[in-house]
CSV table of C-alpha atoms and ligand atoms in Angstrom, one decimal:
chain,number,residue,atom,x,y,z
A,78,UNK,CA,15.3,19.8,-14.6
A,79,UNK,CA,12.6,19.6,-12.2
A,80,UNK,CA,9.7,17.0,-11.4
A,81,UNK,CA,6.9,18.7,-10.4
A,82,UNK,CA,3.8,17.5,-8.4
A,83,UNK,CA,0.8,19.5,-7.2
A,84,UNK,CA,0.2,18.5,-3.5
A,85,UNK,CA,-2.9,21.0,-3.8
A,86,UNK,CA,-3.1,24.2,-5.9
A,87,UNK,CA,-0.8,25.9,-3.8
A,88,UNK,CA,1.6,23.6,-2.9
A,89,UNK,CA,3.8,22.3,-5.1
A,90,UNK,CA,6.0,19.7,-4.8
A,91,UNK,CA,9.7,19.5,-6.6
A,92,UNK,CA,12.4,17.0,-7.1
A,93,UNK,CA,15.5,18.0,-9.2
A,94,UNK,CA,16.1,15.2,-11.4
A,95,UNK,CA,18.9,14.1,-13.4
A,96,UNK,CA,17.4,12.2,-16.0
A,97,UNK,CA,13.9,11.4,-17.5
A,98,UNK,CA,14.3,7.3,-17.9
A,99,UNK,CA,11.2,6.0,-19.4
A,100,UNK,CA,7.7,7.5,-20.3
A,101,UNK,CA,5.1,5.1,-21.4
A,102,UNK,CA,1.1,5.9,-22.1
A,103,UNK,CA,-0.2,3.0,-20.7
A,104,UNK,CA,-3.7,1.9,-21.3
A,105,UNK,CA,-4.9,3.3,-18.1
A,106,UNK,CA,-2.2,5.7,-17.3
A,107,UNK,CA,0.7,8.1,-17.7
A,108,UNK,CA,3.8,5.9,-16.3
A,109,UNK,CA,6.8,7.9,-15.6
A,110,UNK,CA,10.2,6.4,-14.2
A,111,UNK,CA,13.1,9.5,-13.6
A,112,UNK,CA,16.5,9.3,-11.6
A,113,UNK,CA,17.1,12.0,-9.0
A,114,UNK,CA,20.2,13.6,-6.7
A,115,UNK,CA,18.2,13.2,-3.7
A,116,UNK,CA,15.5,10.3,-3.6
A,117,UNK,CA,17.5,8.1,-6.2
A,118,UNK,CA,15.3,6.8,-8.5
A,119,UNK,CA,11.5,6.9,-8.2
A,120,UNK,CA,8.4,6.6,-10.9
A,121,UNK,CA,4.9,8.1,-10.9
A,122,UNK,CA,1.6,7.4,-12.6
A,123,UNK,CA,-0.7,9.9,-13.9
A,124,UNK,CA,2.3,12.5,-12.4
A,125,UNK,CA,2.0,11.3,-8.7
A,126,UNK,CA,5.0,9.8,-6.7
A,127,UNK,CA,4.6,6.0,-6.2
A,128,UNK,CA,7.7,5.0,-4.9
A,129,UNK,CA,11.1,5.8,-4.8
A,130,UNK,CA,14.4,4.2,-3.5
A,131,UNK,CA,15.2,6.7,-1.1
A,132,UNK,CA,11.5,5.9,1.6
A,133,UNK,CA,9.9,3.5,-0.4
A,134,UNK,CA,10.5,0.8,2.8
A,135,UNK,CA,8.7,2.9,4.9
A,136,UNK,CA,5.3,2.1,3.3
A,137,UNK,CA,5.9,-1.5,2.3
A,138,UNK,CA,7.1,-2.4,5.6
A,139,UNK,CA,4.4,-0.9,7.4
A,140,UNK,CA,1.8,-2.1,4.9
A,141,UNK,CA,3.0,-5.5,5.7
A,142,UNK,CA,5.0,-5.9,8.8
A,143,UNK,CA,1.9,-4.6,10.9
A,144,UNK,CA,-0.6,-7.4,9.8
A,145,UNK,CA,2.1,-10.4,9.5
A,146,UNK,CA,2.8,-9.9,13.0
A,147,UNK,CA,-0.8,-10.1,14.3
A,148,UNK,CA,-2.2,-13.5,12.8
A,149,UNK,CA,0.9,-15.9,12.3
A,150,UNK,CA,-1.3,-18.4,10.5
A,151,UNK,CA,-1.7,-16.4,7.7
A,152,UNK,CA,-1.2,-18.2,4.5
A,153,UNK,CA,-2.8,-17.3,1.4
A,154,UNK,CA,-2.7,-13.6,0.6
A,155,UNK,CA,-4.4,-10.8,-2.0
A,156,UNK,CA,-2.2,-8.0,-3.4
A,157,UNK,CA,-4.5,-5.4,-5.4
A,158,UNK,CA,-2.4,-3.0,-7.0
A,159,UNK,CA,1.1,-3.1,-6.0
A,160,UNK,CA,2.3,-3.0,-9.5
A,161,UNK,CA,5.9,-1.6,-8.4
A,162,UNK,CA,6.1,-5.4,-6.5
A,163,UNK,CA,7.2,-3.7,-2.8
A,164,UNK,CA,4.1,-5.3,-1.1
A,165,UNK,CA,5.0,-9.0,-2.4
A,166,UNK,CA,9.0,-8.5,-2.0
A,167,UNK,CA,8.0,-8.0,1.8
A,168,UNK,CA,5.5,-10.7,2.3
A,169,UNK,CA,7.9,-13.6,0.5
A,170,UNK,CA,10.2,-13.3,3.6
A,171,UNK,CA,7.6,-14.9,5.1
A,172,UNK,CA,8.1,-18.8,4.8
A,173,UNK,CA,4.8,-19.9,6.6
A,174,UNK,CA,2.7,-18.3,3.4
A,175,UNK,CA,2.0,-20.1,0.8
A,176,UNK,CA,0.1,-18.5,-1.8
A,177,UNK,CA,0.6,-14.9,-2.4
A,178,UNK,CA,-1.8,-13.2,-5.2
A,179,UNK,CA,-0.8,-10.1,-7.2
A,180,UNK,CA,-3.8,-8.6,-8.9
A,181,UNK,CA,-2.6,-5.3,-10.7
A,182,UNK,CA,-4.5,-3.6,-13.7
A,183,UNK,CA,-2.3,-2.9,-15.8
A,184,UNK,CA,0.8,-4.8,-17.0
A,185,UNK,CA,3.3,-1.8,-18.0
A,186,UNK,CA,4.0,-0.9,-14.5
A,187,UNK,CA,5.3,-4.4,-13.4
A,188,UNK,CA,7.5,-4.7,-16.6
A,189,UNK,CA,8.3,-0.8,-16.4
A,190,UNK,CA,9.5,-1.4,-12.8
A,191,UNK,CA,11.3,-4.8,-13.4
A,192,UNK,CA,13.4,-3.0,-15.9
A,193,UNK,CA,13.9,0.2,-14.9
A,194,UNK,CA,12.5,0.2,-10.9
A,195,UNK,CA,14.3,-2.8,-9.3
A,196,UNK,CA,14.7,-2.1,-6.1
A,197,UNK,CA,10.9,-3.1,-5.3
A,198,UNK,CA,10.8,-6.2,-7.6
A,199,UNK,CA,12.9,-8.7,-6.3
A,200,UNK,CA,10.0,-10.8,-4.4
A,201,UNK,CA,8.1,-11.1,-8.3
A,202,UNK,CA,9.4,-14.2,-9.4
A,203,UNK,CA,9.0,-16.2,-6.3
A,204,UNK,CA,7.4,-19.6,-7.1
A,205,UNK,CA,4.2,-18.9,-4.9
A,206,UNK,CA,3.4,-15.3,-6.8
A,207,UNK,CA,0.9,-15.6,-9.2
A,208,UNK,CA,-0.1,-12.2,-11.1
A,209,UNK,CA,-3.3,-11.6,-12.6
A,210,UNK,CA,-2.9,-8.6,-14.8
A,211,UNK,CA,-7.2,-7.3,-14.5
A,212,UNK,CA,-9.4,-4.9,-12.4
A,213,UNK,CA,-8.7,-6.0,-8.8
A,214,UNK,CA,-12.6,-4.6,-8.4
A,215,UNK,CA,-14.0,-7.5,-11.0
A,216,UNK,CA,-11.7,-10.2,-9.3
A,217,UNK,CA,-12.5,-9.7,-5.8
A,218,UNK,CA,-16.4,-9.9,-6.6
A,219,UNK,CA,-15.8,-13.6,-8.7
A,220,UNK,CA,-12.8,-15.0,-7.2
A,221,UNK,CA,-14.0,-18.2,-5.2
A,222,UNK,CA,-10.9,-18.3,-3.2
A,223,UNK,CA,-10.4,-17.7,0.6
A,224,UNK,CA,-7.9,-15.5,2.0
A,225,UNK,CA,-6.1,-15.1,5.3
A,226,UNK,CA,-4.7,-11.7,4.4
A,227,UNK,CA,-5.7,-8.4,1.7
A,228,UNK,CA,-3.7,-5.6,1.3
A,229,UNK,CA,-4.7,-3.0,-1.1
A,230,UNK,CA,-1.5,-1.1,-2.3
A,231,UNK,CA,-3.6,1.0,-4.8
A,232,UNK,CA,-3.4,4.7,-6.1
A,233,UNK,CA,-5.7,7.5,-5.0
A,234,UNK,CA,-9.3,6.9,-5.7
A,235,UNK,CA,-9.0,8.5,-9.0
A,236,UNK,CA,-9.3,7.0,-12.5
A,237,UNK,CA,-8.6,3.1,-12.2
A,238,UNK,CA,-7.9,3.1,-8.4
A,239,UNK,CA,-11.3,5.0,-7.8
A,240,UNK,CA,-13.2,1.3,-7.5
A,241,UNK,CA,-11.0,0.3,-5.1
A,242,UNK,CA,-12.9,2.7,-2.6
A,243,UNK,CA,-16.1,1.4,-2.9
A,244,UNK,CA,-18.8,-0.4,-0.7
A,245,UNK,CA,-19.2,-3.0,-3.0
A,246,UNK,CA,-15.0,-3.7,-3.2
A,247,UNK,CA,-15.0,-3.9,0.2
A,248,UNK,CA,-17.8,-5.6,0.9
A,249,UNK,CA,-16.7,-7.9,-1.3
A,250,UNK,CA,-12.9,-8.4,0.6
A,251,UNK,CA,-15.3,-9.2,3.5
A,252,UNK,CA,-17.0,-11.9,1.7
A,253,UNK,CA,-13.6,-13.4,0.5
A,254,UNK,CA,-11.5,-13.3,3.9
A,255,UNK,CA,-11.3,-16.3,5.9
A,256,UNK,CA,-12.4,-16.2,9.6
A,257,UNK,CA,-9.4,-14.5,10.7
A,258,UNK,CA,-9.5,-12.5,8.1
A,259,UNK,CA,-7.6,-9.0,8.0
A,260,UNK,CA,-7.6,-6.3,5.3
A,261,UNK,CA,-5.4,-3.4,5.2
A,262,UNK,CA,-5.3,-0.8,2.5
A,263,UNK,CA,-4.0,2.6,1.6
A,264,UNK,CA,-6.0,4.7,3.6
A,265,UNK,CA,-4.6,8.3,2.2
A,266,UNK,CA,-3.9,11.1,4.4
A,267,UNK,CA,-5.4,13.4,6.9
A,268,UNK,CA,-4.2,16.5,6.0
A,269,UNK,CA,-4.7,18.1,2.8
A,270,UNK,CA,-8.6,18.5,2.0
A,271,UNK,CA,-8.5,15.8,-1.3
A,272,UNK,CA,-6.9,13.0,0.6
A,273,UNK,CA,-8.8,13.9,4.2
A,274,UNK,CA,-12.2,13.7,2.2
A,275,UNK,CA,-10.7,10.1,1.1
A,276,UNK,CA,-9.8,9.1,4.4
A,277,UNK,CA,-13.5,9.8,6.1
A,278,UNK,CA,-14.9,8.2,3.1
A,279,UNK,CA,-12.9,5.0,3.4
A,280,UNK,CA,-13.2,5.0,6.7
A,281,UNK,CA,-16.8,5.6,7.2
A,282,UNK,CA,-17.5,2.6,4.2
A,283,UNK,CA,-14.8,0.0,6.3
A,284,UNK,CA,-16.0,0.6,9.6
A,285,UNK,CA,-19.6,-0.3,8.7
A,286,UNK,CA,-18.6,-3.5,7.3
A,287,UNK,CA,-15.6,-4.9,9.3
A,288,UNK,CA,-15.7,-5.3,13.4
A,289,UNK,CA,-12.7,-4.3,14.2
A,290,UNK,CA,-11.5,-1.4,11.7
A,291,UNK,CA,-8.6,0.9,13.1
A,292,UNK,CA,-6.2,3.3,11.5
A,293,UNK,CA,-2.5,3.6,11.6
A,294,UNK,CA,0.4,6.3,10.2
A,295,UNK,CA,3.5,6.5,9.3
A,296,UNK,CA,6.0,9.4,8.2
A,297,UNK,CA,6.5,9.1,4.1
A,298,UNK,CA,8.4,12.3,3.4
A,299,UNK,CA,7.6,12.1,-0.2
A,300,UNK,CA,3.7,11.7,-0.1
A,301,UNK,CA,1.1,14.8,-0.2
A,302,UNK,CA,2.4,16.0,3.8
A,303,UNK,CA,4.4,13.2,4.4
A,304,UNK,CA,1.6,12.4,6.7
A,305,UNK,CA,0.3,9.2,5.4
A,306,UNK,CA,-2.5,6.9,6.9
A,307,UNK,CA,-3.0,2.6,6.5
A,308,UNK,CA,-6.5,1.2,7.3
A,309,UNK,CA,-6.4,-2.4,9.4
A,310,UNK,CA,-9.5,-3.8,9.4
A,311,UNK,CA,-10.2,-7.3,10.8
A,312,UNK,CA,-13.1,-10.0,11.6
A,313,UNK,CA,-11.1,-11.0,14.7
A,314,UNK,CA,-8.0,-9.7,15.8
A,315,UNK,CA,-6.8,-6.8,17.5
A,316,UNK,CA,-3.8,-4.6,16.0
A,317,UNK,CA,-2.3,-3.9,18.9
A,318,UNK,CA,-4.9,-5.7,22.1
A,319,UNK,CA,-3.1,-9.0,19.9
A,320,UNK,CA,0.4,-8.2,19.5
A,321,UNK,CA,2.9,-10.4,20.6
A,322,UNK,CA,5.7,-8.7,18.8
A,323,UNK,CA,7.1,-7.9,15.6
A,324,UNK,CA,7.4,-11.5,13.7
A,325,UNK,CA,9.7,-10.6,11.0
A,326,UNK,CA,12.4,-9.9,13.3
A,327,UNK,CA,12.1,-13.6,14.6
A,328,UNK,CA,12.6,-14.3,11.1
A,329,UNK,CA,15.7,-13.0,11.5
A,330,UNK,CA,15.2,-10.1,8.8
A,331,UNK,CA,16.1,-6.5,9.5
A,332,UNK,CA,13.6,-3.8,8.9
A,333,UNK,CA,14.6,0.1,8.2
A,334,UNK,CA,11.6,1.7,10.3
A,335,UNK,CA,9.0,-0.8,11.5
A,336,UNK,CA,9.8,-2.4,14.9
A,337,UNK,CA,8.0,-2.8,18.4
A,338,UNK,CA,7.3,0.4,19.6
A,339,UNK,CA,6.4,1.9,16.4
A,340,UNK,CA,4.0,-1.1,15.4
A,341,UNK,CA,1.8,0.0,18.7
A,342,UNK,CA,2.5,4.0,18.5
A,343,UNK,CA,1.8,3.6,14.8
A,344,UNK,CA,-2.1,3.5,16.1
A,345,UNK,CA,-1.8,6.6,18.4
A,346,UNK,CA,-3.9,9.0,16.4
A,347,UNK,CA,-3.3,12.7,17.0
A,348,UNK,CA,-6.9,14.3,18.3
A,349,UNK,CA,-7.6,16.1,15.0
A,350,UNK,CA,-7.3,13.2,13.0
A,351,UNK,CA,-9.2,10.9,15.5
A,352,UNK,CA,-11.9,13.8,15.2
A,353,UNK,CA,-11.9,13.5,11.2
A,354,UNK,CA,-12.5,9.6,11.4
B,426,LIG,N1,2.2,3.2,-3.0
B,426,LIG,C1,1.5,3.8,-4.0
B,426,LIG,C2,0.5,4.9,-3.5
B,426,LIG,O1,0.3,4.9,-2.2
B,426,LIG,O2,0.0,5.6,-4.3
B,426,LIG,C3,0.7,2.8,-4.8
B,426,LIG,C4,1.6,1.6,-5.3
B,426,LIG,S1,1.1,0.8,-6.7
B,426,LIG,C5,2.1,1.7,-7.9
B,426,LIG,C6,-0.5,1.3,-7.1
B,426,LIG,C7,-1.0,0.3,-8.2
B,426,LIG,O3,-2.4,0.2,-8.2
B,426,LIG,C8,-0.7,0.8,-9.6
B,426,LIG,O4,0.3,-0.1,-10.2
B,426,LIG,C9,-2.0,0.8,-10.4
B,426,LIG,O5,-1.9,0.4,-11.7
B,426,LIG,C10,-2.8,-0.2,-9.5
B,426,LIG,N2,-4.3,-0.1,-9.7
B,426,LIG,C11,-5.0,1.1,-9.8
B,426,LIG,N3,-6.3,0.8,-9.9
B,426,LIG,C12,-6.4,-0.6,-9.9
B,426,LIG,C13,-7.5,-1.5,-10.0
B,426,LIG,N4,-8.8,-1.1,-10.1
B,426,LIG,N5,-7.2,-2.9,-9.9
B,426,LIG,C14,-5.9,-3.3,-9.8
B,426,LIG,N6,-4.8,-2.5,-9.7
B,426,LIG,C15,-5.1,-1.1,-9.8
């Protein structure tokens, strides 16, 4: 048996699977979780890889790791979408933070994952998550709250995710982080023409609202090229002009890809995608 995912019309790509685990029609999605001889378990939505157990620490370490060691004050912190939990497992190593947010449309992916996706999980229950189970799009434009830090761990910008590419969402993160204020979010990819067109759209939208908006990458085998991009965008610091070094290794936590070198090189664009921004 074979998963099957179509990177573009012409490129497929396969996982061989041993076992189908759970299906569920969600109110806003297909939600698929299958076991695999190669990338262990992993689950989709709407037939697109989220996460599995083999790389999924690539892209929650990087999505958090990178901002955390910039502003060490941060303490209250937005999740949108990160229904499979990786995001929030990461940022409760963090002792200093005190409120951490989880605002993820629909339900059925955090109960799918706590039962049959644990690996990502773990940080869920942690007495300062709260989630709100509603369109991260609607909260962000009422919420009356402050925060130091936003990460937007969202799909592609297709069916519910598609909001969270908008002006109006992201003006709207503006208008709810603090001074210090950073926002990073799953910017896509440079390489296929779907997700490039992404990118340069994001892009394009962030960089007209936030100072300081850069771009970084990392290698995530199992995403459309494995060549996958995170937008930082700040109202004051720096990503790499202020870093000191990788705080979560003063923690005394070990991390299975982000570290010092790769937190700066991380924002070493190659020419052709520096051209597309
Ligand atoms: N790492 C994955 C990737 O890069 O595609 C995404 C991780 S997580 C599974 C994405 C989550 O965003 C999903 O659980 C989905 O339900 C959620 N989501 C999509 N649109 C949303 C919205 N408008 N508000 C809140 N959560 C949303």
């Amino acid at each position: 048996m074979w998963f099957t995912e179509a990177w573009t019309p012409n490129i497929n790509f396969q996982v061989r699977i041993k076992e189908h685990i759970y299906s569920e029609k969600t109110p806003f999605q297909q939600l698929d979780v299958y076991d695999s001889y190669e990338l262990g378990r992993f689950f989709t939505l709407d037939g697109i890889m989220m996460a599995n157990e083999k790389d999924e620490f690539i892209y929650h370490e990087m999505m958090i790791h990178t901002p955390m060691s910039i502003n060490p004050q941060i303490k209250n912190v937005l999740v949108i979408g990160g229904g499979d939990g990786g995001s929030v497992r990461e940022l409760t190593k963090y002792s200093h933070i005190e409120t951490i947010e989880m605002v993820e449309i629909d339900e059925a992916v955090v109960r799918a994952c706590q039962k049959h996706f644990k690996i990502t999980t773990t940080g869920l229950d942690d007495s300062r998550v709260t989630l709100h189970f509603e369109d991260g799009l609607n909260y962000v434009k009422k919420t009356k709250k402050v925060y130091d830090l936003i990460i937007v761990d969202s799909t592609d910008p297709i069916g519910p995710g598609e909001g969270l590419f908008t002006q109006d969402f992201y003006l709207n993160c503006e208008r709810i982080l603090s001074d210090n204020g950073i926002l990073i979010n799953q910017h896509e990819s440079p390489y296929f023409e779907k997700e490039k067109m992404e990118m340069k759209r994001a892009h394009q939208k962030i960089k007209s609202i936030f100072k300081i908006a850069s771009v970084y990458q990392a290698f995530i085998p199992t995403y459309p090229s494995g060549h996958w991009l995170f937008g930082f965008a700040s109202k004051r610091y720096h990503p790499t002009r202020d870093f000191k070094g990788t705080y979560i290794h003063q923690l005394g936590y070990k991390t299975k890809y982000y570290n010092e070198e790769i937190h700066v090189a991380s924002f070493a664009l190659p020419n052709y995608v520096k051209e597309e921004l």
